[in-house]
Coordinates of C-alpha atoms and ligand atoms in Angstrom, one line a residue:
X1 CA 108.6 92.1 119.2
X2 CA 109.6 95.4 117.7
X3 CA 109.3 95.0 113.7
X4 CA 110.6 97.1 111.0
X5 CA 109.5 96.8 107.1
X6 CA 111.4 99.0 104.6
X7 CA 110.1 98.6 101.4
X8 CA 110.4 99.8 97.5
X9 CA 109.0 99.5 94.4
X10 CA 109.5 95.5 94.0
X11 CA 106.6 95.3 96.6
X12 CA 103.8 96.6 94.3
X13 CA 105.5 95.1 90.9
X14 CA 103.3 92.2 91.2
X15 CA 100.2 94.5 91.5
X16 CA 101.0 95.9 87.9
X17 CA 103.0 98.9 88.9
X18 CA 106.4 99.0 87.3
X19 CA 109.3 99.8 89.0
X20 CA 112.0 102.3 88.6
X21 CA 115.2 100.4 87.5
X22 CA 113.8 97.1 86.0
X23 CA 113.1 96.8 82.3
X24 CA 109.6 97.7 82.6
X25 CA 110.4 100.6 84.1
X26 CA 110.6 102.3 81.2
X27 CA 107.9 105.2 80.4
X28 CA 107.7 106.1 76.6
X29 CA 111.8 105.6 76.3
X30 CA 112.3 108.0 79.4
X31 CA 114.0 107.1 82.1
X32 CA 112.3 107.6 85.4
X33 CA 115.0 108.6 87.2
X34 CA 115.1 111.4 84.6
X35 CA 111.8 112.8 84.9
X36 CA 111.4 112.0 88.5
X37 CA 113.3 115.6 89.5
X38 CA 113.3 119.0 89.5
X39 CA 115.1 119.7 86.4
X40 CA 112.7 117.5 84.1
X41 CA 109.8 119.4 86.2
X42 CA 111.2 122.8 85.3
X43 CA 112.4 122.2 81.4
X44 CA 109.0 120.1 80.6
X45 CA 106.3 120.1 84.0
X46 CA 103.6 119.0 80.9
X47 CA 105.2 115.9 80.2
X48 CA 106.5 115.3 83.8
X49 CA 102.7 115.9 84.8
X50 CA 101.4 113.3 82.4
X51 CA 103.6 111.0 83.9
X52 CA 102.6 111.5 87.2
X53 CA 98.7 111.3 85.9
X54 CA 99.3 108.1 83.9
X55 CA 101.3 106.5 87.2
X56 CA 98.3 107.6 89.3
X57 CA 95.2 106.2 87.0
X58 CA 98.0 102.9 87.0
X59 CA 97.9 102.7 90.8
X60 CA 94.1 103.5 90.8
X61 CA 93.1 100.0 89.1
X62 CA 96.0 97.7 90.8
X63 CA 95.1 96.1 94.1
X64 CA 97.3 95.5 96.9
X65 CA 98.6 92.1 96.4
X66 CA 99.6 89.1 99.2
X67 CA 102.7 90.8 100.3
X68 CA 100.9 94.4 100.9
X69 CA 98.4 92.2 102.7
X70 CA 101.3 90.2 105.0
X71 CA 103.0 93.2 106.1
X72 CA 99.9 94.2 107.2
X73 CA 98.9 91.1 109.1
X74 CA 102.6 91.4 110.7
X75 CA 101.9 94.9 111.7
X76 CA 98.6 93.8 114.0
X77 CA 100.6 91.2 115.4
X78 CA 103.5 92.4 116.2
X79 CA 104.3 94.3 119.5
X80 CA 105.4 97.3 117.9
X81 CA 105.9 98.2 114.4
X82 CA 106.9 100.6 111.6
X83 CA 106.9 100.9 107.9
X84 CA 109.2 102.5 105.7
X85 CA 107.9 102.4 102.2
X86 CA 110.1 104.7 99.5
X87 CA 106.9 103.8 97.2
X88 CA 104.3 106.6 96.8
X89 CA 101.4 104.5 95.7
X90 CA 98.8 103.8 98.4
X91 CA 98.5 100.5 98.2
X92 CA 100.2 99.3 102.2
X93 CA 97.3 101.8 103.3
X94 CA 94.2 99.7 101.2
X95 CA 96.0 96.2 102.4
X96 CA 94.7 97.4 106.0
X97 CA 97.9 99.1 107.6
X98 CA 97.4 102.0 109.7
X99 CA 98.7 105.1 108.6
X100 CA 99.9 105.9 111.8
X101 CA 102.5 102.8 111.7
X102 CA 103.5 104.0 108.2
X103 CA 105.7 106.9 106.6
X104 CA 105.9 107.0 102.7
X105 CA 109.3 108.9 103.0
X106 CA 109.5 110.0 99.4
X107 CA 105.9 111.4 99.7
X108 CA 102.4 110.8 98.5
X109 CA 101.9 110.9 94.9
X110 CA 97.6 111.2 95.3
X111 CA 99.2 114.9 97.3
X112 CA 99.2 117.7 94.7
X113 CA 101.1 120.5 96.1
X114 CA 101.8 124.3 94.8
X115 CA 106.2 124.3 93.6
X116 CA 106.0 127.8 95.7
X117 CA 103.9 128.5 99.0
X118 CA 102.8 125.5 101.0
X119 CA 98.9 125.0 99.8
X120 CA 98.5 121.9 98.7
X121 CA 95.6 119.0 98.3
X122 CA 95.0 115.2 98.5
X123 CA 92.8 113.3 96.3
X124 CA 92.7 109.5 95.4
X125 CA 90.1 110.1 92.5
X126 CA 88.4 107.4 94.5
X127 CA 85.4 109.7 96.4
X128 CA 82.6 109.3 93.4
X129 CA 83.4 110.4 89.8
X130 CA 86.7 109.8 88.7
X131 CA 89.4 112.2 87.8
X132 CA 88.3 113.9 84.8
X133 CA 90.5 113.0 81.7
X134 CA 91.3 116.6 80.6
X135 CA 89.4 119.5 81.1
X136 CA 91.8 122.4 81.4
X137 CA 91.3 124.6 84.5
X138 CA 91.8 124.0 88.3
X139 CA 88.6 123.7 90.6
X140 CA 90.3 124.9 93.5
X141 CA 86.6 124.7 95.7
X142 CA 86.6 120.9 95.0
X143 CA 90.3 120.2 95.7
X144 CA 90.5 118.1 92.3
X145 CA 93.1 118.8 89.8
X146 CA 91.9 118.5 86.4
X147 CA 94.4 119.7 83.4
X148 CA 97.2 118.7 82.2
X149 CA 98.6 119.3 78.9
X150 CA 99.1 117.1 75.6
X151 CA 102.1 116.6 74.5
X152 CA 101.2 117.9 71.4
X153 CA 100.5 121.3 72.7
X154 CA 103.4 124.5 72.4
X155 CA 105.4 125.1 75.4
X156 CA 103.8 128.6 75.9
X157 CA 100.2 127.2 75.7
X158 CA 101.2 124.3 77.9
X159 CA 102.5 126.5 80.9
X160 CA 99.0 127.9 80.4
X161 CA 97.0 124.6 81.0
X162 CA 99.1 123.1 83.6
X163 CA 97.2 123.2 87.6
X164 CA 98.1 126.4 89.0
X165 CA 98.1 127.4 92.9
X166 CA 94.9 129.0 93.9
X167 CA 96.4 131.0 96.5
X168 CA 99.9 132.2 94.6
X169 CA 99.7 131.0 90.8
X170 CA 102.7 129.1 91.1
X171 CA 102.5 126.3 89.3
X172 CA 101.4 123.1 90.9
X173 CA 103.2 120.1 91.4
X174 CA 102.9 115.8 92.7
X175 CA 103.8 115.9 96.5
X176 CA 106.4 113.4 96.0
X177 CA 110.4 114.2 96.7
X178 CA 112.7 114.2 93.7
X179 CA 116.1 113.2 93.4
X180 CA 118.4 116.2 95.0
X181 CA 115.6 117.2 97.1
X182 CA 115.7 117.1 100.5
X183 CA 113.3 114.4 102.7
X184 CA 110.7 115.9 105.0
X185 CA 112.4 116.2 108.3
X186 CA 109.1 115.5 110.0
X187 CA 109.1 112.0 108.4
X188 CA 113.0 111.8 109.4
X189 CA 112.4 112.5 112.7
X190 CA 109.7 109.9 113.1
X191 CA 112.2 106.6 112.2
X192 CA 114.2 108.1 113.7
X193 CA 112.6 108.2 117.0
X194 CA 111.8 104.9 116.5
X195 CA 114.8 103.7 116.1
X196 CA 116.1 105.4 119.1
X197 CA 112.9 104.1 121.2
X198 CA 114.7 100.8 121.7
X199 CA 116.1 97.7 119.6
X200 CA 114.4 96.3 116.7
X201 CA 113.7 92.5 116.7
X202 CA 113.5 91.9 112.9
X203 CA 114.0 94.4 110.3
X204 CA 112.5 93.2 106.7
X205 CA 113.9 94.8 103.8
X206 CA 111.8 94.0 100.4
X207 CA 111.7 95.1 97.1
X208 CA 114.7 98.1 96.9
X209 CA 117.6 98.3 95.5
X210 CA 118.7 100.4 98.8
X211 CA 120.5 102.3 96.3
X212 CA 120.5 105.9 99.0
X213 CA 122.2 105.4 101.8
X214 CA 119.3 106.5 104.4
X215 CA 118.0 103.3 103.5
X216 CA 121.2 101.5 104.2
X217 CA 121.5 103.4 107.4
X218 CA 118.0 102.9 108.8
X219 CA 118.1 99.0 107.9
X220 CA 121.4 98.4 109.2
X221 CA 120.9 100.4 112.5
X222 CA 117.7 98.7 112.9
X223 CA 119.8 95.6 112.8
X224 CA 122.3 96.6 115.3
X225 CA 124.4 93.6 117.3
X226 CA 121.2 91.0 117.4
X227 CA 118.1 91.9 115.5
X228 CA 117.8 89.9 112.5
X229 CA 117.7 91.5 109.0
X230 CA 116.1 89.8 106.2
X231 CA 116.0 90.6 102.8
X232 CA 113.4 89.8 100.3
X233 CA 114.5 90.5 96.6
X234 CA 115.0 88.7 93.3
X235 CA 118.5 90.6 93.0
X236 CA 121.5 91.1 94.8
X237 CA 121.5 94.7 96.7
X238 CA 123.9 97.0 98.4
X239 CA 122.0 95.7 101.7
X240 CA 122.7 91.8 100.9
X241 CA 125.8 91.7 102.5
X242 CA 124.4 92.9 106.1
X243 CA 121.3 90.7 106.3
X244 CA 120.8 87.8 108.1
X245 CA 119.0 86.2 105.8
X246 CA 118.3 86.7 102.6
X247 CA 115.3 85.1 100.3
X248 CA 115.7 85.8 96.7
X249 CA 111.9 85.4 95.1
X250 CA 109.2 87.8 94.4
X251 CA 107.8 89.5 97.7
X252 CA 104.2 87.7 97.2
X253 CA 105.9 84.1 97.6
X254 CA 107.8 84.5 100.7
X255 CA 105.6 87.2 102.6
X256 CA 102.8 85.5 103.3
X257 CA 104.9 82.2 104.1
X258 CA 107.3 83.7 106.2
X259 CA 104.7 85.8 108.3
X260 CA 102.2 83.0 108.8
X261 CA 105.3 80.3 110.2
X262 CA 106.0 83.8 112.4
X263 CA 102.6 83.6 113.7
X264 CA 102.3 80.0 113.9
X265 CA 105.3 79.7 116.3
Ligands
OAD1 P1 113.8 100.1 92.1 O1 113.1 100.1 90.8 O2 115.2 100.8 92.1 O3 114.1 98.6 92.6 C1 113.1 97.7 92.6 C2 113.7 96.5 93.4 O4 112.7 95.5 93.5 C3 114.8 95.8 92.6 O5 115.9 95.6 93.5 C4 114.2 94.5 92.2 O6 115.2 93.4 92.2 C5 113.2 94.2 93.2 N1 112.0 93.5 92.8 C6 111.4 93.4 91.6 N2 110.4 92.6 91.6 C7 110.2 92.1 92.9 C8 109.3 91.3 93.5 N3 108.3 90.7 92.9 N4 109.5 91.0 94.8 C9 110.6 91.6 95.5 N5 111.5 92.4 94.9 C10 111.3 92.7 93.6 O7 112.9 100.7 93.2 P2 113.2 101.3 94.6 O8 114.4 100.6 95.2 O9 112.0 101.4 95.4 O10 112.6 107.6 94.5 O11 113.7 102.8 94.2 C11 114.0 103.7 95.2 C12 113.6 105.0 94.8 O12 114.2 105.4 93.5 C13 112.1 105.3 94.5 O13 111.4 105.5 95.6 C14 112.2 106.5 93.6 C15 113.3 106.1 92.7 O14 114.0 107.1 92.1 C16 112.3 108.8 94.2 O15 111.5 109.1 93.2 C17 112.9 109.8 95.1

């Protein structure tokens, strides 16, 4: 059988992270889908930085929870598979998926990456010590990224402790994609070539809104005349109307359910 999962945010809600559009997903008052672009980055890159920093030291402590750990007991069994997550955190990879079935198409957010030339770093925090709170310089030898600026602080003196590029001084930036920024094409290209590589049997779609229409595209596609789509989500979504079946409860209540009947039969 030839699986595809697409997921979003609602997939690590239950491990504590928050997601973008629900009422918790609310940072200080700002609205994610504010700061999670290039014009928030470019006006205030200290306060978009903390956010990033805060959203990391979050994922750090959660755990992946029952349906992290499903999709990947689907992903061992089935003949071939792929995952789709729109979420950055890293939490499909600790539930035991292979990061070869996986793409995180809106990036990495553990990846640090310079706004200008293409250096650029990955770091969980996770090998020893963790990620000091604030010292104010870049250790460029170590790979770990260690400032970030209070809010308190002027605008002048915050450019000045914000992670610079140790190759070109640019300032440094989370590897993640924005809104208005283009997808990697690599990452593209690889569900894409799976999708061409023959039908899928059963798509899942779990926890989005499927509010861009890649997502749409992919899922549906995926679907084609006889693959089965099934949608896992609390809410209705632009997606409902194309799926097969549709579950609406919390991803850890039907995962695990759905993909041990698959197994048992
Ligand atoms: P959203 O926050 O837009 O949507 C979360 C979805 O999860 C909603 O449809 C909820 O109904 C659903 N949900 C909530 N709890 C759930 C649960 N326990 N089980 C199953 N579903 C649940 O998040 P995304 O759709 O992932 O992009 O957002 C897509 C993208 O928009 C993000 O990757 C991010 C954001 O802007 C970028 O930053 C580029």
């Amino acid at each position: 059988m030839r699986v595809l999962v697409i997921t979003g945010a609602g997939v690590s809600a239950e491990s504590g992270i928050p997601t973008f559009r629900g009422k918790d997903g609310y940072w200080r008052n700002l609205d994610p889908a504010k700061l999670a672009t290039p014009e928030a980055f470019a006006k205030d890159p200290g306060l978009v930085w903390q956010w990033y920093r805060e959203r990391r030291q979050r994922i750090r402590n959660a755990q992946p929870n029952p349906a992290h750990k499903a999709i990947a007991k689907l992903a061992q069994h089935a003949h071939e598979f792929m995952l789709v997550t729109q979420n950055v955190d890293d939490l499909h990879a600790r539930a035991g998926l292979p990061k070869e079935t996986m793409v995180q198409i809106h990036g990495d957010i553990f990846v640090t990456r310079c706004s200008d030339c293409d250096f650029q770093f990955r770091d969980t925090g996770r090998g020893g010590s963790p990620e000091p709170p604030a010292p104010r310089t870049i250790y460029p030898n170590s790979g770990r990224l260690g400032s970030i600026a209070p809010t308190s602080a002027q605008p002048d003196q915050e450019q000045e402790d914000l992670p610079r590029c140790p190759r070109c001084g640019a300032l440094m930036r989370p590897g993640v994609v924005w809104f208005g920024e283009q997808l990697d094409s690599r990452k593209i290209y690889i569900v894409e070539d799976y999708l061409a590589r023959g039908d899928v049997d059963l798509t899942f779609v779990v926890g989005t809104t499927a509010l861009f229409g890649y997502i749409v595209d992919w899922a549906t596609r995926a679907r084609g005349r006889n693959g089965e789509l099934v949608e896992v989500n609390p809410d209705e979504t632009p997606l409902s109307q194309f799926a097969t079946k549709l579950y609406r409860e919390p991803a850890t209540k039907v995962l695990p359910r759905l993909v041990n009947e698959m197994l048992a039969g």
